[in-house]
Amino acid sequence: MKRALLALILLAGCAAPVPEVRQGYRDPAALIGSTSRYDAGRFKGAWVMRGSFEAEAPATVAFVDSTGGPAFQLCDEAGTCEGLWLATPTGQGRFALTRPDGSTRDLWVLWVDEGFRTAVIGNPAGDFGWILDRAPKGGADRIKAAQEILDFNGYDISQLRMRK
């Protein structure tokens, strides 16, 4: 009888669901949404990378108009910029980006403060996440709010690299 009970317990353990493996920096089961506050005109211009999950994140990101339509330009610390990432709007604050190499990536504006000084960028896949600001320093309250937005949207903020 004890053996039969032990066998049932072992079999029940085998039927348990396998935990989902995180593929990016966010829990894919967490809800995520882009901000309704997004305004293309106010979002345009240069942003400084204040925090990111990737080790090789750009130093600055600029939302610009190009001959191909809206685009993002990413530049490193030395000011060397990649080609434009063309941005096709797919919803309020949501874009399908085409990289210079032809690959694609979704980009969502998850949050922007009322003054359009600080923004949180990410996507449902969670393969990247950025905290952008108009200035390289200051705005500690907005940066803290941005971290909270990433956490709320399922990102593992223990992996967030803040720039000093």
PDB file of C-alpha atoms in Angstrom:
ATOM      1  CA  MET A   1       0.000   0.000   0.000  1.00  0.00           C
ATOM      2  CA  LYS A   2       2.819   2.385   0.897  1.00  0.00           C
ATOM      3  CA  ARG A   3       4.546   1.621  -2.416  1.00  0.00           C
ATOM      4  CA  ALA A   4       1.379   2.339  -4.363  1.00  0.00           C
ATOM      5  CA  LEU A   5       0.938   5.666  -2.548  1.00  0.00           C
ATOM      6  CA  LEU A   6       4.582   6.588  -3.197  1.00  0.00           C
ATOM      7  CA  ALA A   7       4.177   5.709  -6.894  1.00  0.00           C
ATOM      8  CA  LEU A   8       1.077   7.950  -7.119  1.00  0.00           C
ATOM      9  CA  ILE A   9       2.923  10.845  -5.494  1.00  0.00           C
ATOM     10  CA  LEU A  10       5.846  10.462  -7.895  1.00  0.00           C
ATOM     11  CA  LEU A  11       3.524  10.297 -10.893  1.00  0.00           C
ATOM     12  CA  ALA A  12       1.651  13.390  -9.718  1.00  0.00           C
ATOM     13  CA  GLY A  13       4.956  15.270  -9.572  1.00  0.00           C
ATOM     14  CA  CYS A  14       5.665  14.307 -13.184  1.00  0.00           C
ATOM     15  CA  ALA A  15       2.371  15.845 -14.276  1.00  0.00           C
ATOM     16  CA  ALA A  16       3.154  19.253 -12.783  1.00  0.00           C
ATOM     17  CA  PRO A  17       3.464  22.051 -15.344  1.00  0.00           C
ATOM     18  CA  VAL A  18       7.001  22.951 -16.357  1.00  0.00           C
ATOM     19  CA  PRO A  19       7.826  26.505 -15.327  1.00  0.00           C
ATOM     20  CA  GLU A  20       8.127  28.935 -18.237  1.00  0.00           C
ATOM     21  CA  VAL A  21      11.726  29.868 -19.021  1.00  0.00           C
ATOM     22  CA  ARG A  22      12.395  33.580 -19.350  1.00  0.00           C
ATOM     23  CA  GLN A  23      13.845  34.325 -22.788  1.00  0.00           C
ATOM     24  CA  GLY A  24      14.513  38.020 -22.298  1.00  0.00           C
ATOM     25  CA  TYR A  25      14.543  40.469 -19.448  1.00  0.00           C
ATOM     26  CA  ARG A  26      10.814  40.262 -18.672  1.00  0.00           C
ATOM     27  CA  ASP A  27       8.299  37.655 -17.608  1.00  0.00           C
ATOM     28  CA  PRO A  28       6.292  36.827 -20.760  1.00  0.00           C
ATOM     29  CA  ALA A  29       3.219  36.081 -18.619  1.00  0.00           C
ATOM     30  CA  ALA A  30       3.170  39.650 -17.231  1.00  0.00           C
ATOM     31  CA  LEU A  31       0.830  42.196 -18.769  1.00  0.00           C
ATOM     32  CA  ILE A  32       2.477  44.969 -20.780  1.00  0.00           C
ATOM     33  CA  GLY A  33       1.083  48.043 -22.461  1.00  0.00           C
ATOM     34  CA  SER A  34       2.217  51.115 -24.334  1.00  0.00           C
ATOM     35  CA  THR A  35       1.337  54.534 -22.986  1.00  0.00           C
ATOM     36  CA  SER A  36      -1.682  56.476 -24.191  1.00  0.00           C
ATOM     37  CA  ARG A  37       0.288  59.654 -23.432  1.00  0.00           C
ATOM     38  CA  TYR A  38       2.617  59.096 -26.419  1.00  0.00           C
ATOM     39  CA  ASP A  39       2.809  62.101 -28.791  1.00  0.00           C
ATOM     40  CA  ALA A  40       5.159  61.825 -31.785  1.00  0.00           C
ATOM     41  CA  GLY A  41       5.816  65.568 -31.966  1.00  0.00           C
ATOM     42  CA  ARG A  42       6.840  65.789 -28.321  1.00  0.00           C
ATOM     43  CA  PHE A  43       8.814  62.544 -28.478  1.00  0.00           C
ATOM     44  CA  LYS A  44      11.058  63.652 -31.364  1.00  0.00           C
ATOM     45  CA  GLY A  45      14.646  64.577 -30.709  1.00  0.00           C
ATOM     46  CA  ALA A  46      17.609  63.259 -28.759  1.00  0.00           C
ATOM     47  CA  TRP A  47      17.381  61.103 -25.641  1.00  0.00           C
ATOM     48  CA  VAL A  48      20.229  59.978 -23.352  1.00  0.00           C
ATOM     49  CA  MET A  49      20.387  56.331 -22.281  1.00  0.00           C
ATOM     50  CA  ARG A  50      20.112  56.362 -18.485  1.00  0.00           C
ATOM     51  CA  GLY A  51      19.483  52.647 -17.977  1.00  0.00           C
ATOM     52  CA  SER A  52      19.292  49.460 -20.024  1.00  0.00           C
ATOM     53  CA  PHE A  53      19.383  45.700 -19.700  1.00  0.00           C
ATOM     54  CA  GLU A  54      21.849  45.076 -22.525  1.00  0.00           C
ATOM     55  CA  ALA A  55      25.580  45.465 -21.945  1.00  0.00           C
ATOM     56  CA  GLU A  56      26.034  47.040 -25.384  1.00  0.00           C
ATOM     57  CA  ALA A  57      23.154  49.546 -25.306  1.00  0.00           C
ATOM     58  CA  PRO A  58      23.466  52.797 -27.248  1.00  0.00           C
ATOM     59  CA  ALA A  59      24.519  55.977 -25.420  1.00  0.00           C
ATOM     60  CA  THR A  60      21.897  58.109 -27.148  1.00  0.00           C
ATOM     61  CA  VAL A  61      18.712  57.470 -29.087  1.00  0.00           C
ATOM     62  CA  ALA A  62      17.108  60.054 -31.354  1.00  0.00           C
ATOM     63  CA  PHE A  63      13.609  59.900 -32.832  1.00  0.00           C
ATOM     64  CA  VAL A  64      13.853  61.676 -36.187  1.00  0.00           C
ATOM     65  CA  ASP A  65      12.059  62.233 -39.465  1.00  0.00           C
ATOM     66  CA  SER A  66      13.819  60.680 -42.455  1.00  0.00           C
ATOM     67  CA  THR A  67      13.079  60.314 -46.143  1.00  0.00           C
ATOM     68  CA  GLY A  68      11.738  56.831 -45.327  1.00  0.00           C
ATOM     69  CA  GLY A  69       9.446  58.172 -42.584  1.00  0.00           C
ATOM     70  CA  PRO A  70       9.937  58.187 -38.814  1.00  0.00           C
ATOM     71  CA  ALA A  71      13.103  56.510 -37.601  1.00  0.00           C
ATOM     72  CA  PHE A  72      15.302  55.942 -34.590  1.00  0.00           C
ATOM     73  CA  GLN A  73      19.033  56.602 -34.664  1.00  0.00           C
ATOM     74  CA  LEU A  74      21.275  54.934 -32.086  1.00  0.00           C
ATOM     75  CA  CYS A  75      24.718  56.323 -31.263  1.00  0.00           C
ATOM     76  CA  ASP A  76      27.553  55.089 -29.051  1.00  0.00           C
ATOM     77  CA  GLU A  77      29.601  57.008 -26.462  1.00  0.00           C
ATOM     78  CA  ALA A  78      31.999  58.250 -29.167  1.00  0.00           C
ATOM     79  CA  GLY A  79      29.117  59.713 -31.185  1.00  0.00           C
ATOM     80  CA  THR A  80      29.292  57.051 -33.902  1.00  0.00           C
ATOM     81  CA  CYS A  81      25.766  56.378 -35.105  1.00  0.00           C
ATOM     82  CA  GLU A  82      24.272  53.323 -36.767  1.00  0.00           C
ATOM     83  CA  GLY A  83      22.138  53.738 -39.836  1.00  0.00           C
ATOM     84  CA  LEU A  84      18.523  54.662 -39.215  1.00  0.00           C
ATOM     85  CA  TRP A  85      16.086  52.128 -37.793  1.00  0.00           C
ATOM     86  CA  LEU A  86      12.962  52.867 -39.823  1.00  0.00           C
ATOM     87  CA  ALA A  87       9.868  52.928 -37.620  1.00  0.00           C
ATOM     88  CA  THR A  88       6.472  51.805 -38.881  1.00  0.00           C
ATOM     89  CA  PRO A  89       3.727  52.791 -36.407  1.00  0.00           C
ATOM     90  CA  THR A  90       1.660  49.772 -35.323  1.00  0.00           C
ATOM     91  CA  GLY A  91      -0.393  51.459 -32.603  1.00  0.00           C
ATOM     92  CA  GLN A  92      -0.302  54.229 -30.012  1.00  0.00           C
ATOM     93  CA  GLY A  93       3.386  54.457 -29.042  1.00  0.00           C
ATOM     94  CA  ARG A  94       4.180  51.176 -30.814  1.00  0.00           C
ATOM     95  CA  PHE A  95       6.539  50.654 -33.726  1.00  0.00           C
ATOM     96  CA  ALA A  96       7.890  47.876 -35.897  1.00  0.00           C
ATOM     97  CA  LEU A  97      11.530  48.799 -36.451  1.00  0.00           C
ATOM     98  CA  THR A  98      13.576  47.735 -39.427  1.00  0.00           C
ATOM     99  CA  ARG A  99      17.261  47.765 -38.538  1.00  0.00           C
ATOM    100  CA  PRO A 100      19.924  48.749 -41.050  1.00  0.00           C
ATOM    101  CA  ASP A 101      20.735  45.037 -41.539  1.00  0.00           C
ATOM    102  CA  GLY A 102      17.080  44.318 -42.459  1.00  0.00           C
ATOM    103  CA  SER A 103      16.151  42.520 -39.231  1.00  0.00           C
ATOM    104  CA  THR A 104      13.154  43.721 -37.262  1.00  0.00           C
ATOM    105  CA  ARG A 105      12.265  44.494 -33.660  1.00  0.00           C
ATOM    106  CA  ASP A 106       9.175  45.828 -31.926  1.00  0.00           C
ATOM    107  CA  LEU A 107       9.601  48.983 -29.885  1.00  0.00           C
ATOM    108  CA  TRP A 108       6.939  50.228 -27.480  1.00  0.00           C
ATOM    109  CA  VAL A 109       6.907  53.448 -25.501  1.00  0.00           C
ATOM    110  CA  LEU A 110       5.753  52.050 -22.157  1.00  0.00           C
ATOM    111  CA  TRP A 111       5.754  55.352 -20.275  1.00  0.00           C
ATOM    112  CA  VAL A 112       6.717  58.982 -20.654  1.00  0.00           C
ATOM    113  CA  ASP A 113       6.487  61.617 -17.952  1.00  0.00           C
ATOM    114  CA  GLU A 114       4.138  64.549 -18.394  1.00  0.00           C
ATOM    115  CA  GLY A 115       6.943  66.892 -19.491  1.00  0.00           C
ATOM    116  CA  PHE A 116       8.411  64.392 -22.009  1.00  0.00           C
ATOM    117  CA  ARG A 117      11.723  64.426 -20.129  1.00  0.00           C
ATOM    118  CA  THR A 118      11.936  60.717 -19.211  1.00  0.00           C
ATOM    119  CA  ALA A 119      10.664  57.682 -21.134  1.00  0.00           C
ATOM    120  CA  VAL A 120      10.601  53.909 -20.753  1.00  0.00           C
ATOM    121  CA  ILE A 121      11.012  51.818 -23.912  1.00  0.00           C
ATOM    122  CA  GLY A 122      10.605  48.061 -24.261  1.00  0.00           C
ATOM    123  CA  ASN A 123       8.528  45.395 -25.992  1.00  0.00           C
ATOM    124  CA  PRO A 124       6.450  42.312 -25.201  1.00  0.00           C
ATOM    125  CA  ALA A 125       9.360  39.976 -26.071  1.00  0.00           C
ATOM    126  CA  GLY A 126      11.397  41.659 -23.342  1.00  0.00           C
ATOM    127  CA  ASP A 127      14.597  41.342 -25.367  1.00  0.00           C
ATOM    128  CA  PHE A 128      15.519  44.909 -24.400  1.00  0.00           C
ATOM    129  CA  GLY A 129      14.394  47.716 -22.132  1.00  0.00           C
ATOM    130  CA  TRP A 130      15.600  51.292 -21.858  1.00  0.00           C
ATOM    131  CA  ILE A 131      15.215  54.267 -19.574  1.00  0.00           C
ATOM    132  CA  LEU A 132      15.738  57.381 -21.671  1.00  0.00           C
ATOM    133  CA  ASP A 133      16.008  60.972 -20.497  1.00  0.00           C
ATOM    134  CA  ARG A 134      16.561  64.313 -22.166  1.00  0.00           C
ATOM    135  CA  ALA A 135      19.521  64.990 -19.825  1.00  0.00           C
ATOM    136  CA  PRO A 136      22.484  62.833 -18.744  1.00  0.00           C
ATOM    137  CA  LYS A 137      21.967  63.649 -15.035  1.00  0.00           C
ATOM    138  CA  GLY A 138      19.204  64.695 -12.661  1.00  0.00           C
ATOM    139  CA  GLY A 139      15.542  63.785 -12.470  1.00  0.00           C
ATOM    140  CA  ALA A 140      16.051  61.110  -9.797  1.00  0.00           C
ATOM    141  CA  ASP A 141      12.299  60.977  -9.092  1.00  0.00           C
ATOM    142  CA  ARG A 142      11.517  60.348 -12.770  1.00  0.00           C
ATOM    143  CA  ILE A 143      14.274  57.726 -13.090  1.00  0.00           C
ATOM    144  CA  LYS A 144      12.885  55.909 -10.029  1.00  0.00           C
ATOM    145  CA  ALA A 145       9.386  56.052 -11.558  1.00  0.00           C
ATOM    146  CA  ALA A 146      10.819  54.633 -14.805  1.00  0.00           C
ATOM    147  CA  GLN A 147      12.325  51.694 -12.903  1.00  0.00           C
ATOM    148  CA  GLU A 148       8.945  51.063 -11.272  1.00  0.00           C
ATOM    149  CA  ILE A 149       7.279  51.064 -14.711  1.00  0.00           C
ATOM    150  CA  LEU A 150       9.731  48.423 -15.956  1.00  0.00           C
ATOM    151  CA  ASP A 151       9.033  46.316 -12.866  1.00  0.00           C
ATOM    152  CA  PHE A 152       5.252  46.736 -13.313  1.00  0.00           C
ATOM    153  CA  ASN A 153       5.565  45.565 -16.932  1.00  0.00           C
ATOM    154  CA  GLY A 154       7.287  42.338 -15.871  1.00  0.00           C
ATOM    155  CA  TYR A 155      10.935  43.285 -16.297  1.00  0.00           C
ATOM    156  CA  ASP A 156      13.525  41.846 -13.910  1.00  0.00           C
ATOM    157  CA  ILE A 157      14.972  45.139 -12.725  1.00  0.00           C
ATOM    158  CA  SER A 158      17.751  43.351 -10.832  1.00  0.00           C
ATOM    159  CA  GLN A 159      19.361  43.043 -14.289  1.00  0.00           C
ATOM    160  CA  LEU A 160      18.962  46.756 -15.099  1.00  0.00           C
ATOM    161  CA  ARG A 161      22.269  48.582 -15.675  1.00  0.00           C
ATOM    162  CA  MET A 162      22.046  52.235 -14.733  1.00  0.00           C
ATOM    163  CA  ARG A 163      24.459  54.734 -16.262  1.00  0.00           C
ATOM    164  CA  LYS A 164      26.126  57.211 -13.968  1.00  0.00           C
TER     165      LYS A 164
END
